[in-house]
mmCIF file with all atom_site columns, C-alpha atoms in Angstrom:
data_model
loop_
_atom_site.group_PDB
_atom_site.id
_atom_site.type_symbol
_atom_site.label_atom_id
_atom_site.label_alt_id
_atom_site.label_comp_id
_atom_site.label_asym_id
_atom_site.label_entity_id
_atom_site.label_seq_id
_atom_site.pdbx_PDB_ins_code
_atom_site.Cartn_x
_atom_site.Cartn_y
_atom_site.Cartn_z
_atom_site.occupancy
_atom_site.B_iso_or_equiv
_atom_site.pdbx_formal_charge
_atom_site.auth_seq_id
_atom_site.auth_comp_id
_atom_site.auth_asym_id
_atom_site.auth_atom_id
_atom_site.pdbx_PDB_model_num
ATOM 1   C CA . MET A 1 1   ? -41.596 2.115   13.106  1.00 56.00 ? 9   MET A CA 1
ATOM 2   C CA . SER A 1 2   ? -43.286 4.563   10.766  1.00 77.00 ? 10  SER A CA 1
ATOM 3   C CA . HIS A 1 3   ? -41.456 7.422   12.493  1.00 76.00 ? 11  HIS A CA 1
ATOM 4   C CA . ASP A 1 4   ? -38.136 5.663   11.681  1.00 88.00 ? 12  ASP A CA 1
ATOM 5   C CA . ARG A 1 5   ? -39.164 5.308   8.045   1.00 90.00 ? 13  ARG A CA 1
ATOM 6   C CA . THR A 1 6   ? -40.248 8.943   7.883   1.00 92.00 ? 14  THR A CA 1
ATOM 7   C CA . ALA A 1 7   ? -36.947 10.083  9.438   1.00 90.00 ? 15  ALA A CA 1
ATOM 8   C CA . HIS A 1 8   ? -35.016 7.867   7.042   1.00 91.00 ? 16  HIS A CA 1
ATOM 9   C CA . ALA A 1 9   ? -36.908 9.253   4.041   1.00 93.00 ? 17  ALA A CA 1
ATOM 10  C CA . ALA A 1 10  ? -36.392 12.842  5.240   1.00 94.00 ? 18  ALA A CA 1
ATOM 11  C CA . GLU A 1 11  ? -32.670 12.174  5.648   1.00 95.00 ? 19  GLU A CA 1
ATOM 12  C CA . ARG A 1 12  ? -32.478 10.801  2.105   1.00 95.00 ? 20  ARG A CA 1
ATOM 13  C CA . GLU A 1 13  ? -34.276 13.891  0.777   1.00 96.00 ? 21  GLU A CA 1
ATOM 14  C CA . ARG A 1 14  ? -31.795 16.160  2.569   1.00 96.00 ? 22  ARG A CA 1
ATOM 15  C CA . ILE A 1 15  ? -28.899 14.188  1.103   1.00 96.00 ? 23  ILE A CA 1
ATOM 16  C CA . ASN A 1 16  ? -30.314 14.362  -2.438  1.00 95.00 ? 24  ASN A CA 1
ATOM 17  C CA . ALA A 1 17  ? -30.896 18.105  -2.083  1.00 96.00 ? 25  ALA A CA 1
ATOM 18  C CA . ALA A 1 18  ? -27.340 18.514  -0.748  1.00 96.00 ? 26  ALA A CA 1
ATOM 19  C CA . ILE A 1 19  ? -25.937 16.558  -3.717  1.00 95.00 ? 27  ILE A CA 1
ATOM 20  C CA . ASN A 1 20  ? -27.735 18.892  -6.108  1.00 95.00 ? 28  ASN A CA 1
ATOM 21  C CA . ARG A 1 21  ? -26.509 22.018  -4.285  1.00 95.00 ? 29  ARG A CA 1
ATOM 22  C CA . LEU A 1 22  ? -22.899 20.809  -4.252  1.00 94.00 ? 30  LEU A CA 1
ATOM 23  C CA . LEU A 1 23  ? -22.925 19.854  -7.923  1.00 93.00 ? 31  LEU A CA 1
ATOM 24  C CA . THR A 1 24  ? -24.436 23.178  -8.953  1.00 92.00 ? 32  THR A CA 1
ATOM 25  C CA . GLY A 1 25  ? -21.937 25.102  -6.850  1.00 91.00 ? 33  GLY A CA 1
ATOM 26  C CA . ALA A 1 26  ? -24.525 26.487  -4.436  1.00 93.00 ? 34  ALA A CA 1
ATOM 27  C CA . PRO A 1 27  ? -23.623 25.085  -1.018  1.00 93.00 ? 35  PRO A CA 1
ATOM 28  C CA . THR A 1 28  ? -25.383 26.499  2.032   1.00 92.00 ? 36  THR A CA 1
ATOM 29  C CA . ARG A 1 29  ? -23.796 24.650  4.960   1.00 91.00 ? 37  ARG A CA 1
ATOM 30  C CA . SER A 1 30  ? -20.408 23.375  3.749   1.00 91.00 ? 38  SER A CA 1
ATOM 31  C CA . SER A 1 31  ? -17.239 24.435  1.979   1.00 89.00 ? 39  SER A CA 1
ATOM 32  C CA . GLY A 1 32  ? -18.719 23.295  -1.318  1.00 90.00 ? 40  GLY A CA 1
ATOM 33  C CA . SER A 1 33  ? -15.948 20.798  -2.022  1.00 89.00 ? 41  SER A CA 1
ATOM 34  C CA . LEU A 1 34  ? -16.989 17.636  -3.781  1.00 90.00 ? 42  LEU A CA 1
ATOM 35  C CA . THR A 1 35  ? -16.227 15.314  -0.890  1.00 91.00 ? 43  THR A CA 1
ATOM 36  C CA . VAL A 1 36  ? -18.300 12.972  1.249   1.00 93.00 ? 44  VAL A CA 1
ATOM 37  C CA . GLU A 1 37  ? -17.409 15.120  4.257   1.00 93.00 ? 45  GLU A CA 1
ATOM 38  C CA . ALA A 1 38  ? -18.834 18.217  2.550   1.00 94.00 ? 46  ALA A CA 1
ATOM 39  C CA . LEU A 1 39  ? -21.906 16.250  1.490   1.00 95.00 ? 47  LEU A CA 1
ATOM 40  C CA . ALA A 1 40  ? -22.492 15.146  5.091   1.00 95.00 ? 48  ALA A CA 1
ATOM 41  C CA . ALA A 1 41  ? -22.133 18.726  6.331   1.00 95.00 ? 49  ALA A CA 1
ATOM 42  C CA . GLU A 1 42  ? -24.356 20.057  3.561   1.00 95.00 ? 50  GLU A CA 1
ATOM 43  C CA . ALA A 1 43  ? -27.078 17.471  4.295   1.00 96.00 ? 51  ALA A CA 1
ATOM 44  C CA . ASP A 1 44  ? -26.658 17.857  8.070   1.00 94.00 ? 52  ASP A CA 1
ATOM 45  C CA . VAL A 1 45  ? -26.083 14.137  8.577   1.00 95.00 ? 53  VAL A CA 1
ATOM 46  C CA . HIS A 1 46  ? -23.244 12.269  10.183  1.00 94.00 ? 54  HIS A CA 1
ATOM 47  C CA . ARG A 1 47  ? -20.607 11.204  7.687   1.00 93.00 ? 55  ARG A CA 1
ATOM 48  C CA . MET A 1 48  ? -20.980 7.555   8.726   1.00 94.00 ? 56  MET A CA 1
ATOM 49  C CA . ALA A 1 49  ? -24.651 7.688   7.727   1.00 94.00 ? 57  ALA A CA 1
ATOM 50  C CA . LEU A 1 50  ? -23.453 8.118   4.150   1.00 93.00 ? 58  LEU A CA 1
ATOM 51  C CA . TYR A 1 51  ? -21.225 5.062   4.495   1.00 92.00 ? 59  TYR A CA 1
ATOM 52  C CA . LYS A 1 52  ? -23.679 2.823   6.315   1.00 94.00 ? 60  LYS A CA 1
ATOM 53  C CA . ARG A 1 53  ? -27.338 3.777   5.791   1.00 93.00 ? 61  ARG A CA 1
ATOM 54  C CA . HIS A 1 54  ? -27.048 5.689   2.521   1.00 95.00 ? 62  HIS A CA 1
ATOM 55  C CA . SER A 1 55  ? -24.114 4.137   0.707   1.00 94.00 ? 63  SER A CA 1
ATOM 56  C CA . ASP A 1 56  ? -26.192 4.082   -2.487  1.00 96.00 ? 64  ASP A CA 1
ATOM 57  C CA . LEU A 1 57  ? -26.555 7.884   -2.358  1.00 95.00 ? 65  LEU A CA 1
ATOM 58  C CA . ARG A 1 58  ? -22.832 8.277   -1.684  1.00 94.00 ? 66  ARG A CA 1
ATOM 59  C CA . GLU A 1 59  ? -22.082 6.166   -4.755  1.00 94.00 ? 67  GLU A CA 1
ATOM 60  C CA . ASP A 1 60  ? -24.589 8.179   -6.795  1.00 95.00 ? 68  ASP A CA 1
ATOM 61  C CA . PHE A 1 61  ? -22.855 11.360  -5.617  1.00 94.00 ? 69  PHE A CA 1
ATOM 62  C CA . ASN A 1 62  ? -19.460 10.053  -6.735  1.00 92.00 ? 70  ASN A CA 1
ATOM 63  C CA . GLU A 1 63  ? -20.859 8.882   -10.065 1.00 93.00 ? 71  GLU A CA 1
ATOM 64  C CA . ARG A 1 64  ? -22.466 12.266  -10.700 1.00 93.00 ? 72  ARG A CA 1
ATOM 65  C CA . ILE A 1 65  ? -19.162 13.978  -9.881  1.00 92.00 ? 73  ILE A CA 1
ATOM 66  C CA . ARG A 1 66  ? -17.497 11.866  -12.585 1.00 90.00 ? 74  ARG A CA 1
ATOM 67  C CA . LYS A 1 67  ? -20.221 12.444  -15.165 1.00 92.00 ? 75  LYS A CA 1
ATOM 68  C CA . GLU A 1 68  ? -21.265 16.039  -14.556 1.00 90.00 ? 76  GLU A CA 1
ATOM 69  C CA . THR A 1 69  ? -17.971 17.644  -13.613 1.00 87.00 ? 77  THR A CA 1
ATOM 70  C CA . LYS A 1 70  ? -15.602 15.283  -15.475 1.00 88.00 ? 78  LYS A CA 1
ATOM 71  C CA . GLN A 1 71  ? -13.579 15.114  -12.254 1.00 86.00 ? 79  GLN A CA 1
ATOM 72  C CA . MET A 1 72  ? -12.503 12.303  -10.033 1.00 87.00 ? 80  MET A CA 1
ATOM 73  C CA . PRO A 1 73  ? -14.080 12.295  -6.540  1.00 87.00 ? 81  PRO A CA 1
ATOM 74  C CA . GLU A 1 74  ? -11.684 13.500  -3.817  1.00 84.00 ? 82  GLU A CA 1
ATOM 75  C CA . GLY A 1 75  ? -11.842 10.200  -1.965  1.00 84.00 ? 83  GLY A CA 1
ATOM 76  C CA . GLU A 1 76  ? -10.850 8.344   -5.099  1.00 87.00 ? 84  GLU A CA 1
ATOM 77  C CA . LYS A 1 77  ? -7.987  10.789  -5.734  1.00 88.00 ? 85  LYS A CA 1
ATOM 78  C CA . ARG A 1 78  ? -6.670  10.174  -2.211  1.00 89.00 ? 86  ARG A CA 1
ATOM 79  C CA . LEU A 1 79  ? -6.947  6.415   -2.631  1.00 91.00 ? 87  LEU A CA 1
ATOM 80  C CA . ARG A 1 80  ? -5.164  6.484   -5.982  1.00 92.00 ? 88  ARG A CA 1
ATOM 81  C CA . LYS A 1 81  ? -2.352  8.584   -4.518  1.00 95.00 ? 89  LYS A CA 1
ATOM 82  C CA . GLU A 1 82  ? -2.042  6.262   -1.521  1.00 96.00 ? 90  GLU A CA 1
ATOM 83  C CA . ASN A 1 83  ? -2.109  3.259   -3.858  1.00 96.00 ? 91  ASN A CA 1
ATOM 84  C CA . ALA A 1 84  ? 0.758   4.730   -5.906  1.00 96.00 ? 92  ALA A CA 1
ATOM 85  C CA . THR A 1 85  ? 2.732   5.387   -2.718  1.00 96.00 ? 93  THR A CA 1
ATOM 86  C CA . LEU A 1 86  ? 2.147   1.841   -1.491  1.00 97.00 ? 94  LEU A CA 1
ATOM 87  C CA . ARG A 1 87  ? 3.135   0.377   -4.857  1.00 97.00 ? 95  ARG A CA 1
ATOM 88  C CA . GLN A 1 88  ? 6.402   2.330   -4.758  1.00 96.00 ? 96  GLN A CA 1
ATOM 89  C CA . SER A 1 89  ? 7.027   1.183   -1.174  1.00 96.00 ? 97  SER A CA 1
ATOM 90  C CA . LEU A 1 90  ? 6.428   -2.412  -2.224  1.00 96.00 ? 98  LEU A CA 1
ATOM 91  C CA . LYS A 1 91  ? 8.784   -2.016  -5.184  1.00 96.00 ? 99  LYS A CA 1
ATOM 92  C CA . ASP A 1 92  ? 11.471  -0.552  -2.890  1.00 96.00 ? 100 ASP A CA 1
ATOM 93  C CA . ALA A 1 93  ? 10.957  -3.333  -0.347  1.00 96.00 ? 101 ALA A CA 1
ATOM 94  C CA . ARG A 1 94  ? 11.283  -5.987  -3.044  1.00 96.00 ? 102 ARG A CA 1
ATOM 95  C CA . ALA A 1 95  ? 14.477  -4.370  -4.306  1.00 95.00 ? 103 ALA A CA 1
ATOM 96  C CA . GLY A 1 96  ? 15.844  -4.298  -0.759  1.00 95.00 ? 104 GLY A CA 1
ATOM 97  C CA . GLU A 1 97  ? 14.885  -7.929  -0.294  1.00 96.00 ? 105 GLU A CA 1
ATOM 98  C CA . ALA A 1 98  ? 16.643  -8.906  -3.533  1.00 95.00 ? 106 ALA A CA 1
ATOM 99  C CA . GLU A 1 99  ? 19.779  -7.040  -2.447  1.00 95.00 ? 107 GLU A CA 1
ATOM 100 C CA . ALA A 1 100 ? 19.717  -8.710  0.981   1.00 95.00 ? 108 ALA A CA 1
ATOM 101 C CA . ARG A 1 101 ? 19.231  -12.107 -0.655  1.00 95.00 ? 109 ARG A CA 1
ATOM 102 C CA . TRP A 1 102 ? 22.227  -11.456 -2.937  1.00 95.00 ? 110 TRP A CA 1
ATOM 103 C CA . ILE A 1 103 ? 24.388  -10.453 0.061   1.00 95.00 ? 111 ILE A CA 1
ATOM 104 C CA . VAL A 1 104 ? 23.371  -13.613 1.931   1.00 94.00 ? 112 VAL A CA 1
ATOM 105 C CA . GLU A 1 105 ? 24.146  -15.781 -1.114  1.00 94.00 ? 113 GLU A CA 1
ATOM 106 C CA . GLN A 1 106 ? 27.556  -14.156 -1.526  1.00 94.00 ? 114 GLN A CA 1
ATOM 107 C CA . THR A 1 107 ? 28.310  -14.599 2.168   1.00 94.00 ? 115 THR A CA 1
ATOM 108 C CA . ILE A 1 108 ? 27.346  -18.270 2.050   1.00 93.00 ? 116 ILE A CA 1
ATOM 109 C CA . LEU A 1 109 ? 29.444  -18.780 -1.074  1.00 91.00 ? 117 LEU A CA 1
ATOM 110 C CA . ALA A 1 110 ? 32.451  -17.042 0.497   1.00 91.00 ? 118 ALA A CA 1
ATOM 111 C CA . SER A 1 111 ? 32.020  -19.103 3.644   1.00 90.00 ? 119 SER A CA 1
ATOM 112 C CA . ALA A 1 112 ? 31.915  -22.313 1.586   1.00 87.00 ? 120 ALA A CA 1
ATOM 113 C CA . VAL A 1 113 ? 35.063  -21.324 -0.311  1.00 87.00 ? 121 VAL A CA 1
ATOM 114 C CA . LEU A 1 114 ? 36.929  -20.439 2.900   1.00 86.00 ? 122 LEU A CA 1
ATOM 115 C CA . THR A 1 115 ? 35.827  -23.686 4.538   1.00 85.00 ? 123 THR A CA 1
ATOM 116 C CA . ALA A 1 116 ? 36.929  -25.706 1.509   1.00 80.00 ? 124 ALA A CA 1
ATOM 117 C CA . ASN A 1 117 ? 40.297  -23.917 1.404   1.00 77.00 ? 125 ASN A CA 1
ATOM 118 C CA . SER A 1 118 ? 40.777  -24.473 5.118   1.00 75.00 ? 126 SER A CA 1
ATOM 119 C CA . LYS A 1 119 ? 40.065  -28.193 4.798   1.00 70.00 ? 127 LYS A CA 1
ATOM 120 C CA . GLY A 1 120 ? 42.309  -28.409 1.735   1.00 65.00 ? 128 GLY A CA 1
ATOM 121 C CA . ASN A 1 121 ? 45.190  -26.777 3.644   1.00 67.00 ? 129 ASN A CA 1
ATOM 122 C CA . GLU A 1 122 ? 44.688  -29.182 6.545   1.00 67.00 ? 130 GLU A CA 1
ATOM 123 C CA . LEU A 1 123 ? 44.891  -32.132 4.141   1.00 61.00 ? 131 LEU A CA 1
ATOM 124 C CA . LYS A 1 124 ? 48.057  -30.792 2.531   1.00 65.00 ? 132 LYS A CA 1
ATOM 125 C CA . THR A 1 125 ? 49.662  -30.277 5.940   1.00 63.00 ? 133 THR A CA 1
ATOM 126 C CA . GLU A 1 126 ? 48.765  -33.819 6.997   1.00 64.00 ? 134 GLU A CA 1
ATOM 127 C CA . GLN A 1 127 ? 50.079  -35.234 3.715   1.00 61.00 ? 135 GLN A CA 1
ATOM 128 C CA . ARG A 1 128 ? 53.387  -33.388 4.170   1.00 60.00 ? 136 ARG A CA 1
ATOM 129 C CA . LYS A 1 129 ? 53.774  -34.739 7.676   1.00 61.00 ? 137 LYS A CA 1
ATOM 130 C CA . GLU A 1 130 ? 53.262  -38.289 6.426   1.00 61.00 ? 138 GLU A CA 1
ATOM 131 C CA . SER A 1 131 ? 55.612  -38.047 3.438   1.00 61.00 ? 139 SER A CA 1
ATOM 132 C CA . ASN A 1 132 ? 59.368  -38.233 3.589   1.00 63.00 ? 140 ASN A CA 1
ATOM 133 C CA . VAL A 1 133 ? 59.754  -35.365 1.132   1.00 61.00 ? 141 VAL A CA 1
ATOM 134 C CA . ILE A 1 134 ? 60.846  -32.118 2.683   1.00 63.00 ? 142 ILE A CA 1
ATOM 135 C CA . PRO A 1 135 ? 59.864  -29.006 0.738   1.00 63.00 ? 143 PRO A CA 1
ATOM 136 C CA . MET A 1 136 ? 62.617  -26.570 -0.215  1.00 68.00 ? 144 MET A CA 1
ATOM 137 C CA . ARG A 1 137 ? 60.684  -23.526 0.793   1.00 70.00 ? 145 ARG A CA 1
ATOM 138 C CA . LYS A 1 138 ? 57.996  -22.908 3.322   1.00 66.00 ? 146 LYS A CA 1
ATOM 139 C CA . PRO A 1 139 ? 54.491  -23.373 1.990   1.00 60.00 ? 147 PRO A CA 1
ATOM 140 C CA . ARG A 1 140 ? 52.357  -20.246 1.702   1.00 69.00 ? 148 ARG A CA 1
ATOM 141 C CA . THR A 1 141 ? 49.380  -20.105 3.962   1.00 62.00 ? 149 THR A CA 1
#
């Protein structure tokens, strides 16, 4: 157990040192970009370790990026861009849905009008057959 704690503490120290190197622009093992991937490479830890075991350090890294460099972390930039894309897709889908709904409503209305006209013509034809009045010209259909 104590070996696990020692390894965990050593990993945290490597991550903190890597954060400092990245923020000062002195990377030794990575591209130097301010990303979680670069932090993992710089600290020589698996990226998932930063998401699972050391999420607090990952959040500290992102917060320091905001404060010290006045930049937005790369992950947040990607998420904001994806969010904007998804919002536009949703807006387009809603517009398409509204247009489809309008087409359906118009089709139903036209169908109702045609059905009513058809029934009205049938009634007129039946009434003419029953009456003794003969029209002078042929009725329009």
